[in-house]
PDB file of C-alpha atoms in Angstrom:
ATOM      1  CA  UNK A   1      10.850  12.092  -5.222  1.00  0.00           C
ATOM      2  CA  UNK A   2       8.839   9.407  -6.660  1.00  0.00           C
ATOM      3  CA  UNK A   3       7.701  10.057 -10.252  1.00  0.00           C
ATOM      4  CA  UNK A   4       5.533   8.210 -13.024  1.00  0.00           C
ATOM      5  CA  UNK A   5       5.623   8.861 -16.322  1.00  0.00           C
ATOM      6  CA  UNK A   6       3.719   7.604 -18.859  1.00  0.00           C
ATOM      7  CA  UNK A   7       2.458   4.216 -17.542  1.00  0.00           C
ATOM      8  CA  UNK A   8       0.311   2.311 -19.963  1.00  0.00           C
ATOM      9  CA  UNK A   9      -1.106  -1.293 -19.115  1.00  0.00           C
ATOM     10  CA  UNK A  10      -3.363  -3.345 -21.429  1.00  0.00           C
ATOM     11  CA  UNK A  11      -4.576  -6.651 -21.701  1.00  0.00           C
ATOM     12  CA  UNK A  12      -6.113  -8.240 -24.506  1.00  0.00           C
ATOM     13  CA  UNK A  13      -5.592  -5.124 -26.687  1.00  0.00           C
ATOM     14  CA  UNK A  14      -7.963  -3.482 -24.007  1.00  0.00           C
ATOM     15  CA  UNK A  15      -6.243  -0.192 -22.167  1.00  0.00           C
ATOM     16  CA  UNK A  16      -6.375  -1.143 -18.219  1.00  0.00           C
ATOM     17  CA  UNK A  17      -4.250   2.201 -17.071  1.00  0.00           C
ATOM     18  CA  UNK A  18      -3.695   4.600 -19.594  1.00  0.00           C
ATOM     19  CA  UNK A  19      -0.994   7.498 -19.864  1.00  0.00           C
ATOM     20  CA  UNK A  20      -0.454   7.763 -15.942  1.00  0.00           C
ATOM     21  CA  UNK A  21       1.811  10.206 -14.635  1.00  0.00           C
ATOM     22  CA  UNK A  22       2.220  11.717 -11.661  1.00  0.00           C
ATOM     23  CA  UNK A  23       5.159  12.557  -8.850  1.00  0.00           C
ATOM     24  CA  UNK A  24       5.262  12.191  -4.959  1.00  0.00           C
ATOM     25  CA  UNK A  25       7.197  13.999  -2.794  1.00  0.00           C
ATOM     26  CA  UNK A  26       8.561  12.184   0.785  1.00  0.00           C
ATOM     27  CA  UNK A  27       6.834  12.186   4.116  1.00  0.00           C
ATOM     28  CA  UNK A  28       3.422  12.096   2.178  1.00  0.00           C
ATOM     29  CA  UNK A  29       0.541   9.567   2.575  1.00  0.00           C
ATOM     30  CA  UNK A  30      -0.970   9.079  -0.575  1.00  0.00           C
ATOM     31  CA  UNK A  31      -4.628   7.402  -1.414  1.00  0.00           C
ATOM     32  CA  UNK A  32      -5.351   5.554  -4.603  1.00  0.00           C
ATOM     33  CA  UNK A  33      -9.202   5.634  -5.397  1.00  0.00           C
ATOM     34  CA  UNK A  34     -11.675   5.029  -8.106  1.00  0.00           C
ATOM     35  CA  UNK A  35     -14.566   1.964  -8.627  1.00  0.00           C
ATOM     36  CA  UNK A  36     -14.260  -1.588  -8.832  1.00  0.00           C
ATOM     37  CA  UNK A  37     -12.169  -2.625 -12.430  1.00  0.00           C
ATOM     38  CA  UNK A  38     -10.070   1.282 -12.842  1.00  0.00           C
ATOM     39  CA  UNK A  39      -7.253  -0.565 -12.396  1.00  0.00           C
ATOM     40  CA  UNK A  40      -5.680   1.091  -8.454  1.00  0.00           C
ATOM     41  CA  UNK A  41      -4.571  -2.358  -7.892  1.00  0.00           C
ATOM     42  CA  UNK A  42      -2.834  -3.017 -11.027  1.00  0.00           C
ATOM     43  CA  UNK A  43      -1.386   0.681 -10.535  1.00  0.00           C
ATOM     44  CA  UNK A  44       1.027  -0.332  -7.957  1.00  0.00           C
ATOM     45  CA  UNK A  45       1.547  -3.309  -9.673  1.00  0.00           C
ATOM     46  CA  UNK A  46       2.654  -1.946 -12.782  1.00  0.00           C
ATOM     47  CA  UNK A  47       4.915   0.904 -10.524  1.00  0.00           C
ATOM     48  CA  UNK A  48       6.451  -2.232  -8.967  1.00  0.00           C
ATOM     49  CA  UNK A  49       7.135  -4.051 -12.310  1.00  0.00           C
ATOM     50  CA  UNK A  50       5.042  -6.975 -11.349  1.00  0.00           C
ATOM     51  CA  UNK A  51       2.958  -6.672 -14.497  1.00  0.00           C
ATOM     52  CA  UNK A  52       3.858  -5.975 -18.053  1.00  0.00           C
ATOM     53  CA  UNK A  53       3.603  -2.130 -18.841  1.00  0.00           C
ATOM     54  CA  UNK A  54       3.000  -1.482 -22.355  1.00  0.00           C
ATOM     55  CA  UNK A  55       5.287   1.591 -22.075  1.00  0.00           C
ATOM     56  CA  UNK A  56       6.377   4.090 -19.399  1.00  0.00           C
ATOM     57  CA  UNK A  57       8.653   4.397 -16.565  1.00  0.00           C
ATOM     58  CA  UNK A  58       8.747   4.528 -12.543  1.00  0.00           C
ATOM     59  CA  UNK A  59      11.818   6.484 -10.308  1.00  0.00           C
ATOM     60  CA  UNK A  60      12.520   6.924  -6.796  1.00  0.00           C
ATOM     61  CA  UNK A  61      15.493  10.107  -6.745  1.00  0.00           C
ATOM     62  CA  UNK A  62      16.238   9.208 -10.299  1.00  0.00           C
ATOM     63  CA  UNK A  63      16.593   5.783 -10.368  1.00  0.00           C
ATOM     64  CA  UNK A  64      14.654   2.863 -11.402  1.00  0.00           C
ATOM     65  CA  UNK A  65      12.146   1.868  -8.966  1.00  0.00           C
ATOM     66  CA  UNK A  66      12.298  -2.343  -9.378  1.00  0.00           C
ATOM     67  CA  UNK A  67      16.171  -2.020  -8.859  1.00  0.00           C
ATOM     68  CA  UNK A  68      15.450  -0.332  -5.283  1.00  0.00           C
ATOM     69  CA  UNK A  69      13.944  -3.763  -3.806  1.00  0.00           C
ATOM     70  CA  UNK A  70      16.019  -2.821  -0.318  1.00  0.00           C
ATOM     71  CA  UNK A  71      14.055   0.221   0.460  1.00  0.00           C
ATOM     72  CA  UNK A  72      10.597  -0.717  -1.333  1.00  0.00           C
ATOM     73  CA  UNK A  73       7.733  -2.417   0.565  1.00  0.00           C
ATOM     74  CA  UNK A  74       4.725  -4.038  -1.247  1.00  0.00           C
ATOM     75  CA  UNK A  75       1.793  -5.213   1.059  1.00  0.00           C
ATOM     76  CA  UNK A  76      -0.736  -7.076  -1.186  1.00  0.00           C
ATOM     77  CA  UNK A  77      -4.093  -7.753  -0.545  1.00  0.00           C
ATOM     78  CA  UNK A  78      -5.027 -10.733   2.377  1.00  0.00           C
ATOM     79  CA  UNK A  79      -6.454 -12.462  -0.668  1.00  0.00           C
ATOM     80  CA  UNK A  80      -3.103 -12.823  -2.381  1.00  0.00           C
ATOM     81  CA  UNK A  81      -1.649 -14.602   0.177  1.00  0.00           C
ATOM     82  CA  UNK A  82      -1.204 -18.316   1.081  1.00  0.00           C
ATOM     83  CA  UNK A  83      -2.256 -18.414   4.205  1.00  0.00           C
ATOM     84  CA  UNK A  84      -2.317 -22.481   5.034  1.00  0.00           C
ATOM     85  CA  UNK A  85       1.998 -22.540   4.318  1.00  0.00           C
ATOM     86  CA  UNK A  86       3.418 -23.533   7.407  1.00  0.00           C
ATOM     87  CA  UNK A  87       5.029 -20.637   8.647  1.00  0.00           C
ATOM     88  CA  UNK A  88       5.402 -18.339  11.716  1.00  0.00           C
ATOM     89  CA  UNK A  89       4.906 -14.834  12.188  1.00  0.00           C
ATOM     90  CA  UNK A  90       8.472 -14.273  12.698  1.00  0.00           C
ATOM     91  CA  UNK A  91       9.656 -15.893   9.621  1.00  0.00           C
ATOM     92  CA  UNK A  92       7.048 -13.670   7.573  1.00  0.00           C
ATOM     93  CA  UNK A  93       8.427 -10.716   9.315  1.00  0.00           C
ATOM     94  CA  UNK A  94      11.957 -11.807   8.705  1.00  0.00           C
ATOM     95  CA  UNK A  95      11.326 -12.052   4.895  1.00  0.00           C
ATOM     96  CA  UNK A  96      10.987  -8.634   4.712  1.00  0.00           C
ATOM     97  CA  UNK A  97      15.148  -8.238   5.301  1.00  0.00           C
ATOM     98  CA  UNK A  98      16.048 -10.701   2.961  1.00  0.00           C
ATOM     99  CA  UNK A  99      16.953  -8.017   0.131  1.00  0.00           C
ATOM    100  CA  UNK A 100      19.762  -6.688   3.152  1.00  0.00           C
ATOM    101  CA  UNK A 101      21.006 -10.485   3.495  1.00  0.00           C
ATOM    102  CA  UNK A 102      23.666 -11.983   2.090  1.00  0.00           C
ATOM    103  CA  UNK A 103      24.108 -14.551  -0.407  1.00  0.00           C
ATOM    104  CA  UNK A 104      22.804 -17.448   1.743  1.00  0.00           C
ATOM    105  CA  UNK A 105      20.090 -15.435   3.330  1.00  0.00           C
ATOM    106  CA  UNK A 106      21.235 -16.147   7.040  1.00  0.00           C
ATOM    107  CA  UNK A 107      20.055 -13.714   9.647  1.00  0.00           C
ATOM    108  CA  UNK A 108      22.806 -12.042  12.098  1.00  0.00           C
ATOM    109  CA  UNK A 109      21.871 -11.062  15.621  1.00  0.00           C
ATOM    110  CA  UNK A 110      21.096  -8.037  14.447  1.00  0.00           C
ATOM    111  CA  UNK A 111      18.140  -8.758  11.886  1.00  0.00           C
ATOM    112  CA  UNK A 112      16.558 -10.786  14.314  1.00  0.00           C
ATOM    113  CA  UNK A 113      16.508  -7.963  17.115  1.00  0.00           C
ATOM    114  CA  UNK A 114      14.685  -5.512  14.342  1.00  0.00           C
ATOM    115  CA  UNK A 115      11.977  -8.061  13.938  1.00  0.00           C
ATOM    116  CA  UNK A 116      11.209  -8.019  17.664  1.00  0.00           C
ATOM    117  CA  UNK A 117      11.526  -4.829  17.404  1.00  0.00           C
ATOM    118  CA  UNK A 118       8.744  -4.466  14.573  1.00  0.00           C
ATOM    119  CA  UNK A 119       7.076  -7.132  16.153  1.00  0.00           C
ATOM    120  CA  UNK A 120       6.186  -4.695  19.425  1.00  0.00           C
ATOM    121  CA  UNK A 121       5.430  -1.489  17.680  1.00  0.00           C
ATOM    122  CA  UNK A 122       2.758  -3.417  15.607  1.00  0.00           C
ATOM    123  CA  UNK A 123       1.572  -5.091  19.129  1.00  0.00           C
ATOM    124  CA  UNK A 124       1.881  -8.628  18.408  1.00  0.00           C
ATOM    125  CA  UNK A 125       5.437  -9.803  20.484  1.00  0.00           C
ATOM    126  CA  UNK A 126       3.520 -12.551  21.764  1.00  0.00           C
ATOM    127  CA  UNK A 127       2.651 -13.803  18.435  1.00  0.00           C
ATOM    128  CA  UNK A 128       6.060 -14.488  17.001  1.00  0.00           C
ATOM    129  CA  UNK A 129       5.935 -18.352  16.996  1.00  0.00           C
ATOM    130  CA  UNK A 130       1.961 -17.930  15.981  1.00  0.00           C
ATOM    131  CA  UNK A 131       1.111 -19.647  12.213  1.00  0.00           C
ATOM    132  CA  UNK A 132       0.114 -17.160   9.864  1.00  0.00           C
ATOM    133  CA  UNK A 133      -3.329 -19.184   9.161  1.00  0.00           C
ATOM    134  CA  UNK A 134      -4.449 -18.667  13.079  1.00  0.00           C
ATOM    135  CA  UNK A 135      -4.467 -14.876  12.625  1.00  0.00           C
ATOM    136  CA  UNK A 136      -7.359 -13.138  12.293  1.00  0.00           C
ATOM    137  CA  UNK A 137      -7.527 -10.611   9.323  1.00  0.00           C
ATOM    138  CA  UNK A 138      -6.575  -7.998  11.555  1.00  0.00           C
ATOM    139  CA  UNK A 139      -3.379  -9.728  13.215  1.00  0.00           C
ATOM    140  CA  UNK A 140      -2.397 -10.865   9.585  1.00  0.00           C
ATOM    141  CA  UNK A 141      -2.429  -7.283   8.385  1.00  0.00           C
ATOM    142  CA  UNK A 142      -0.267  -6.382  11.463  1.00  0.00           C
ATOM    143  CA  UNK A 143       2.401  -8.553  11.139  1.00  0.00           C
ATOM    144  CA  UNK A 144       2.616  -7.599   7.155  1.00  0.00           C
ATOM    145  CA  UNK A 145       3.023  -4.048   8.497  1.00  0.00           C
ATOM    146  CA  UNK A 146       5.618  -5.215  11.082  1.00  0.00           C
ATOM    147  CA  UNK A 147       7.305  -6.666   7.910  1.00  0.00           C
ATOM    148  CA  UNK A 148       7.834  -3.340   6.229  1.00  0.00           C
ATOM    149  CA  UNK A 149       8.960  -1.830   9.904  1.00  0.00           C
ATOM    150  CA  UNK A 150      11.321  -4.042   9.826  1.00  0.00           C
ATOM    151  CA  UNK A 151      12.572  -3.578   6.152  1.00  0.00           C
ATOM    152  CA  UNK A 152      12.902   0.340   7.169  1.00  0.00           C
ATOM    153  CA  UNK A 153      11.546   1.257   3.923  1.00  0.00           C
ATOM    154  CA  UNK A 154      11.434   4.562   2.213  1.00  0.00           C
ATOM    155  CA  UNK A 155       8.649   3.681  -0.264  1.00  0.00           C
ATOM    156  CA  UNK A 156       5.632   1.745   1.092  1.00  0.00           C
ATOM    157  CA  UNK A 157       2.808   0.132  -1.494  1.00  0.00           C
ATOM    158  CA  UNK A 158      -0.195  -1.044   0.076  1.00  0.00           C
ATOM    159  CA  UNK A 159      -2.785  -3.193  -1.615  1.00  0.00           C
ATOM    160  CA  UNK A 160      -6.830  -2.622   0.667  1.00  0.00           C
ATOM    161  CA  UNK A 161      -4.702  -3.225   3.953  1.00  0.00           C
ATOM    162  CA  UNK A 162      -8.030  -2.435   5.590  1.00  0.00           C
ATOM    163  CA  UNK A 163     -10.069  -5.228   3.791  1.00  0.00           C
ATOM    164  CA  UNK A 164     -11.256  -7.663   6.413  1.00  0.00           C
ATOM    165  CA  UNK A 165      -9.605  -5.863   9.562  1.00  0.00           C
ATOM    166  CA  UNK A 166     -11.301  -5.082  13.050  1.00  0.00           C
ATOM    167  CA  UNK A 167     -11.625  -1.288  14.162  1.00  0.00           C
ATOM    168  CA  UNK A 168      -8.961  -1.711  16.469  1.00  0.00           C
ATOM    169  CA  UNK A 169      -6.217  -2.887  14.152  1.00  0.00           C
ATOM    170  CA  UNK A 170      -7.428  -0.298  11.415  1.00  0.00           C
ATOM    171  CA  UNK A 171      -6.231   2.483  13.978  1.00  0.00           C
ATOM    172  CA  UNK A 172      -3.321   0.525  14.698  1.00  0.00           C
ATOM    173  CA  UNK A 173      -1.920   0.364  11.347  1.00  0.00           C
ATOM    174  CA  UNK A 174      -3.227   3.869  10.654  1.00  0.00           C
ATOM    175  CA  UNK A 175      -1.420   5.255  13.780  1.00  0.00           C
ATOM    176  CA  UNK A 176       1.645   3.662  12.565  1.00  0.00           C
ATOM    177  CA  UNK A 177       1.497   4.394   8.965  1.00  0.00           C
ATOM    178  CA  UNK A 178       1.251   8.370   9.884  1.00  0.00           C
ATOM    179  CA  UNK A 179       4.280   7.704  11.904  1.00  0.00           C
ATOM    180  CA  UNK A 180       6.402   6.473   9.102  1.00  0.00           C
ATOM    181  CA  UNK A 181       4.663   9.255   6.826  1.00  0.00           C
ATOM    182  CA  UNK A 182       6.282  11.689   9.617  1.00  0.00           C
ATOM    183  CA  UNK A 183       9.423  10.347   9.746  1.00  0.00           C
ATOM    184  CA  UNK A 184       9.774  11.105   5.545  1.00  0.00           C
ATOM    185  CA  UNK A 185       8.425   7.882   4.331  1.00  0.00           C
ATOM    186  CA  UNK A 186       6.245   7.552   1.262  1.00  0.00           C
ATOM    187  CA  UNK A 187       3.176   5.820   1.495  1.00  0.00           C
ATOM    188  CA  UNK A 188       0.815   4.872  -1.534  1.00  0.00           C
ATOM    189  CA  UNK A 189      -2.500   2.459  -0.431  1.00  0.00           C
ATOM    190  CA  UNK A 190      -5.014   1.450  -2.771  1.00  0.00           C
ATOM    191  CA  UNK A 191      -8.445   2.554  -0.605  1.00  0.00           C
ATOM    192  CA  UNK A 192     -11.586   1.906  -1.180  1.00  0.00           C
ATOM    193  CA  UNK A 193     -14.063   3.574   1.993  1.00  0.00           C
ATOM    194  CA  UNK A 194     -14.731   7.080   0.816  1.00  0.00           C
ATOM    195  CA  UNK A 195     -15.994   8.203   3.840  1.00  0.00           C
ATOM    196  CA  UNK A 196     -12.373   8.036   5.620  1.00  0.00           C
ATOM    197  CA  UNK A 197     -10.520   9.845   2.526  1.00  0.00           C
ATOM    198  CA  UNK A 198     -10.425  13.321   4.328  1.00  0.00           C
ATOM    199  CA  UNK A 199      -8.977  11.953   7.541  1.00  0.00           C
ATOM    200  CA  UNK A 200      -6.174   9.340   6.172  1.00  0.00           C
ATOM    201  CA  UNK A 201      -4.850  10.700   3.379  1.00  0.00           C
ATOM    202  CA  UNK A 202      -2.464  13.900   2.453  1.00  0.00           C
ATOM    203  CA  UNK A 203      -3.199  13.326  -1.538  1.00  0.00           C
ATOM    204  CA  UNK A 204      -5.410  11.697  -3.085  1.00  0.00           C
ATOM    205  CA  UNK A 205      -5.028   9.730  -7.011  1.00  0.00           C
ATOM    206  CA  UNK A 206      -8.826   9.424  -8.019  1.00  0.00           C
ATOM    207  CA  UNK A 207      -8.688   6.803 -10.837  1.00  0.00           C
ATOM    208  CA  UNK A 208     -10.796   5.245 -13.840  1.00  0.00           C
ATOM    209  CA  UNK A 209      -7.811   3.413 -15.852  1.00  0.00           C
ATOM    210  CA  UNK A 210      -6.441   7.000 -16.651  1.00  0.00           C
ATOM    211  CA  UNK A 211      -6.189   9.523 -13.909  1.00  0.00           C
ATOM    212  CA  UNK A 212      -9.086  12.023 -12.989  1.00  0.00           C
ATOM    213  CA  UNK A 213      -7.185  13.588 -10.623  1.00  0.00           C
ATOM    214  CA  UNK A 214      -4.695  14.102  -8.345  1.00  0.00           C
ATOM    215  CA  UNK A 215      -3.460  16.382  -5.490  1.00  0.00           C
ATOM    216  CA  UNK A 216      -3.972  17.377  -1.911  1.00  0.00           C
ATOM    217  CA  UNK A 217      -6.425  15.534  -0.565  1.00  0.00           C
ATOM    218  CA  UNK A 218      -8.285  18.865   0.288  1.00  0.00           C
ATOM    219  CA  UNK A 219      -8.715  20.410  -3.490  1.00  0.00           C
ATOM    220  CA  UNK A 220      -9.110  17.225  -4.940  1.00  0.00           C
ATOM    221  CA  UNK A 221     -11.213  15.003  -3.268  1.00  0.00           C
ATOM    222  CA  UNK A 222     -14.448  17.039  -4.465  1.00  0.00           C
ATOM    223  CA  UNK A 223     -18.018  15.653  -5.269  1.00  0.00           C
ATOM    224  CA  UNK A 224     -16.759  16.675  -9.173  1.00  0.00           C
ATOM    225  CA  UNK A 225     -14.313  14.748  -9.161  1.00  0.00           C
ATOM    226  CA  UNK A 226     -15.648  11.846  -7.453  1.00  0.00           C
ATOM    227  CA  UNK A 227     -18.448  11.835  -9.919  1.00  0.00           C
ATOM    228  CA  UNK A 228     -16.205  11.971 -12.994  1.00  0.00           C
ATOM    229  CA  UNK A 229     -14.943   8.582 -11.738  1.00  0.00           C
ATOM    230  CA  UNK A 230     -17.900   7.091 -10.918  1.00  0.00           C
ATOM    231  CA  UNK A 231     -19.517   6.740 -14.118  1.00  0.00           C
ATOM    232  CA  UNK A 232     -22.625   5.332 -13.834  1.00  0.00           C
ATOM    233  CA  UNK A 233     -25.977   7.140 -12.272  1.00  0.00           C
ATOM    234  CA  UNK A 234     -26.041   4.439  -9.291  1.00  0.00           C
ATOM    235  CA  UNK A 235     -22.493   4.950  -8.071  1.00  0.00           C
ATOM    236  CA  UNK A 236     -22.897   8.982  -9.240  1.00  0.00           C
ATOM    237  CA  UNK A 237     -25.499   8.421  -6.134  1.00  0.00           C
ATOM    238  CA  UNK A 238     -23.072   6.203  -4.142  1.00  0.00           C
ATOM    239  CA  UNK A 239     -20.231   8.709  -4.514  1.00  0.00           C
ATOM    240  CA  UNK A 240     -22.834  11.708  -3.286  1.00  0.00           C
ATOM    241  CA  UNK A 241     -23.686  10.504  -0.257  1.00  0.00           C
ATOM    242  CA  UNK A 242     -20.450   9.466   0.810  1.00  0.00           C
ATOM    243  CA  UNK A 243     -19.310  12.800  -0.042  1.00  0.00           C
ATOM    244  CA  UNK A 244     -21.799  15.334   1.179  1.00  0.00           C
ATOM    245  CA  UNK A 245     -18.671  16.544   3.408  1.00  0.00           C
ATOM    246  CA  UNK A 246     -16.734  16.768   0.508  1.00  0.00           C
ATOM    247  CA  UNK A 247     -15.682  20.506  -1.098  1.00  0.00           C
ATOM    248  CA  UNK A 248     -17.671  21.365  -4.128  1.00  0.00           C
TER     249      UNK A 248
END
């Protein structure tokens, strides 16, 4: 069980999340959405104790999330990431065992089988000796996801995985992120295309800096609720034409 209680962020005396708190179960695929500036990206941040939390706390079973770095898995967004370093898409998929290394980080036999390994299930064995900057958007989100494979995580954070990706590799990592959901994983991804909320997601955390609500995706990703968190009249519009499918 995942569980957040409490979680308050601010900046500049200004609340960014306020008073989150909320609990996942495993084998669940969980969507984080709201508008630009409610603060889904610095949600998982704050879960992951990679920004200053005014107060609050995150557990995975009972313990501490940020002292579980062997079976977490943060994807950030493409943006994030530095992509003219000189390094191949092995290496970035071998960085994902480091927290099961030892002291001087070498990798057995074994480690380097499990990133081949990862590296076919995400479809990109060919592209192990491949820079990172040569990738397109799609290929670059691949071999992130062939990172957490790899890691065998049981909690998986990603940060608009989809942003920038080809149709093709969007299924791909979809395909493979239900996979891991089935096999008792816990997935949370900050989302931002409304229109594919009903199909990807199990639950669903709609979010202006505080929650509006949260549940199964089916009861709670409503035109109501979509509205609440769309403030203004011109995304109130936005958010009902993208969800004239949605339950009232």
């Amino acid at each position: 069980m995942l569980s957040v209680d409490n979680l308050n962020v601010s900046y500049g005396g200004k609340d960014v999340l306020k008073d989150i708190s909320f609990s996942a179960g495993r084998g669940k695929l969980i969507g984080i959405i709201g508008p630009n500036g409610a603060g889904k990206s610095t949600l998982i941040k704050a879960m992951l104790n990679l920004v200053k939390t005014s107060s609050g706390k995150v557990t995975f079973d009972g313990q501490p999330i940020d002292s579980l770095k062997k079976v977490t898995a943060y994807v950030k967004q493409r943006m994030d990431n530095d992509l003219s370093f000189p390094i191949q898409v092995r290496d970035v998929v071998m960085l994902g065992l480091f927290p099961q290394m030892g002291l001087f980080r070498f990798p057995t036999k074994e480690h380097k089988q499990k990133v081949i390994n990862a590296l076919e299930q995400a479809g990109l064995a060919c592209f192990e000796k491949r820079q990172i900057g040569e990738l397109s958007g799609g290929q670059l989100q691949r071999v992130f996801l062939a990172r957490v494979l790899a890691q065998d995580a049981q909690i998986i954070f990603l940060d608009e995985p989809f942003v920038g990706v080809d149709a093709t590799s969007e299924q791909i990592i979809m395909d493979t992120l239900r996979r891991l959901r089935d096999s008792g994983k816990t997935i949370i991804m900050v989302y931002h295309d409304l229109a594919n909320v009903a199909d990807y997601f199990d639950e669903v955390i709609v979010l202006n800096k505080e929650i509006i609500a949260y549940g199964d995706t089916q009861s709670t990703f409503t035109r109501e609720n979509i509205c609440r968190a769309y403030t203004s009249s011109l995304l109130n519009i936005f958010a009902e034409e993208v969800c004239n499918g949605c339950p009232d």
